[in-house]
Short mmCIF file of C-alpha atoms in Angstrom, two decimals:
data_model
loop_
_atom_site.label_atom_id
_atom_site.label_comp_id
_atom_site.label_asym_id
_atom_site.label_seq_id
_atom_site.Cartn_x
_atom_site.Cartn_y
_atom_site.Cartn_z
CA UNK G 1 0.00 0.00 0.00
CA UNK G 2 1.02 3.63 -0.26
CA UNK G 3 2.39 5.55 -3.19
CA UNK G 4 5.66 7.25 -4.09
CA UNK G 5 6.91 10.43 -5.69
CA UNK G 6 7.56 8.42 -8.86
CA UNK G 7 3.91 7.32 -8.90
CA UNK G 8 2.88 10.97 -8.58
CA UNK G 9 5.21 12.01 -11.39
CA UNK G 10 4.03 9.23 -13.72
CA UNK G 11 0.34 9.89 -13.07
CA UNK G 12 0.59 13.69 -13.30
CA UNK G 13 2.52 13.58 -16.56
CA UNK G 14 -0.07 11.22 -18.08
CA UNK G 15 -2.71 13.96 -17.84
CA UNK G 16 -3.26 16.03 -21.00
CA UNK G 17 -0.91 18.91 -21.69
CA UNK G 18 0.93 18.49 -18.40
CA UNK G 19 4.59 19.39 -17.99
CA UNK G 20 7.04 19.16 -15.10
CA UNK G 21 9.02 22.24 -14.14
CA UNK G 22 11.36 22.86 -11.23
CA UNK G 23 10.29 25.80 -9.03
CA UNK G 24 11.39 26.74 -5.52
CA UNK G 25 13.72 23.74 -5.69
CA UNK G 26 10.79 21.32 -6.10
CA UNK G 27 9.20 19.56 -9.06
CA UNK G 28 5.90 21.17 -10.01
CA UNK G 29 3.33 19.82 -12.44
CA UNK G 30 1.56 22.28 -14.67
CA UNK G 31 -1.24 22.30 -17.17
CA UNK G 32 -0.98 25.12 -19.69
CA UNK G 33 1.63 26.75 -17.44
CA UNK G 34 -0.47 26.72 -14.25
CA UNK G 35 0.59 24.61 -11.26
CA UNK G 36 -1.81 21.91 -10.08
CA UNK G 37 0.62 19.82 -7.99
CA UNK G 38 4.06 20.10 -6.41
CA UNK G 39 6.21 17.41 -4.85
CA UNK G 40 7.78 18.24 -1.49
CA UNK G 41 11.55 18.38 -1.40
CA UNK G 42 11.66 15.13 0.62
CA UNK G 43 9.35 13.30 -1.86
CA UNK G 44 7.13 12.22 1.05
CA UNK G 45 4.15 14.41 0.18
CA UNK G 46 2.59 16.32 -2.66
CA UNK G 47 0.72 19.60 -2.60
CA UNK G 48 -2.37 19.71 -4.80
CA UNK G 49 -4.81 22.38 -5.81
CA UNK G 50 -7.92 22.06 -3.63
CA UNK G 51 -10.75 24.49 -2.90
CA UNK G 52 -10.22 26.12 0.49
CA UNK G 53 -13.80 25.23 1.47
CA UNK G 54 -13.12 21.48 1.00
CA UNK G 55 -9.87 21.19 2.93
CA UNK G 56 -11.18 21.20 6.50
CA UNK G 57 -13.50 18.25 5.88
CA UNK G 58 -10.78 16.25 4.10
CA UNK G 59 -8.25 16.84 6.87
CA UNK G 60 -10.80 16.02 9.60
CA UNK G 61 -11.91 12.82 7.88
CA UNK G 62 -8.42 11.48 7.09
CA UNK G 63 -5.71 13.39 8.99
CA UNK G 64 -3.19 10.63 8.30
CA UNK G 65 -3.47 11.45 4.58
CA UNK G 66 -4.22 15.18 4.36
CA UNK G 67 -2.66 18.20 6.04
CA UNK G 68 -1.71 21.85 5.62
CA UNK G 69 1.81 23.16 5.88
CA UNK G 70 1.73 25.65 8.75
CA UNK G 71 1.06 29.25 7.81
CA UNK G 72 1.75 29.15 4.09
CA UNK G 73 -1.07 26.90 2.87
CA UNK G 74 -3.84 28.49 4.92
CA UNK G 75 -4.34 31.37 2.49
CA UNK G 76 -4.08 29.43 -0.75
CA UNK G 77 -6.25 26.74 -2.39
CA UNK G 78 -3.76 23.94 -1.63
CA UNK G 79 -3.81 20.72 0.34
CA UNK G 80 -0.88 18.45 1.25
CA UNK G 81 -1.13 14.70 0.76
CA UNK G 82 1.13 12.13 2.46
CA UNK G 83 2.00 9.75 -0.36
CA UNK G 84 2.75 6.72 1.83
CA UNK G 85 -0.64 7.04 3.55
CA UNK G 86 -2.66 6.68 0.33
CA UNK G 87 -4.29 3.34 -0.38
CA UNK G 88 -2.89 2.93 -3.88
CA UNK G 89 -2.05 4.63 -7.18
CA UNK G 90 -5.74 4.76 -8.07
CA UNK G 91 -6.47 7.01 -5.08
CA UNK G 92 -3.50 9.22 -5.97
CA UNK G 93 -4.68 9.40 -9.58
CA UNK G 94 -8.14 10.56 -8.48
CA UNK G 95 -6.60 13.29 -6.30
CA UNK G 96 -4.30 14.47 -9.11
CA UNK G 97 -7.13 14.41 -11.65
CA UNK G 98 -9.27 16.60 -9.38
CA UNK G 99 -6.39 19.08 -8.99
CA UNK G 100 -5.75 19.03 -12.74
CA UNK G 101 -9.45 19.68 -13.48
CA UNK G 102 -9.45 22.67 -11.12
CA UNK G 103 -6.46 24.16 -12.95
CA UNK G 104 -6.89 23.22 -16.60
CA UNK G 105 -8.60 25.62 -18.98
CA UNK G 106 -12.30 24.77 -19.18
CA UNK G 107 -12.14 23.68 -22.84
CA UNK G 108 -9.29 21.25 -22.14
CA UNK G 109 -11.02 19.80 -19.09
CA UNK G 110 -14.29 19.45 -21.02
CA UNK G 111 -12.52 17.80 -23.97
CA UNK G 112 -10.83 15.32 -21.62
CA UNK G 113 -14.18 14.52 -19.99
CA UNK G 114 -15.79 14.05 -23.41
CA UNK G 115 -13.09 11.51 -24.34
CA UNK G 116 -14.14 9.29 -21.46
CA UNK G 117 -11.73 10.73 -18.87
CA UNK G 118 -9.97 7.66 -17.66
CA UNK G 119 -7.96 8.19 -14.52
CA UNK G 120 -4.31 7.65 -15.49
CA UNK G 121 -2.89 4.97 -13.20
CA UNK G 122 -0.56 3.14 -15.55
#
């Protein structure tokens, strides 16, 4: 069980028009130039785009998986995910797809959904 930084990289880069770019000394994953995920420098967690209104419930329901980095994350629509705590690559793929959808231009997200939107786990 659990996932790794390599799983996150593989899944993120399988999403349409996604690229990896180093920023702040960490790998970030971008769709059309906008960041939707960022690996922590220790590869133990990943930050993902998440509506601020949804974070509290996610953290309360599964604090072993979800957290905020003190101070910095509180004002931004981001959530931290402990990779080793996830059930499997399928759960990680669903989280990354949600973050990608929140960030991707509407037309790209709609086109991906129209194609059948399979969650990239392989």
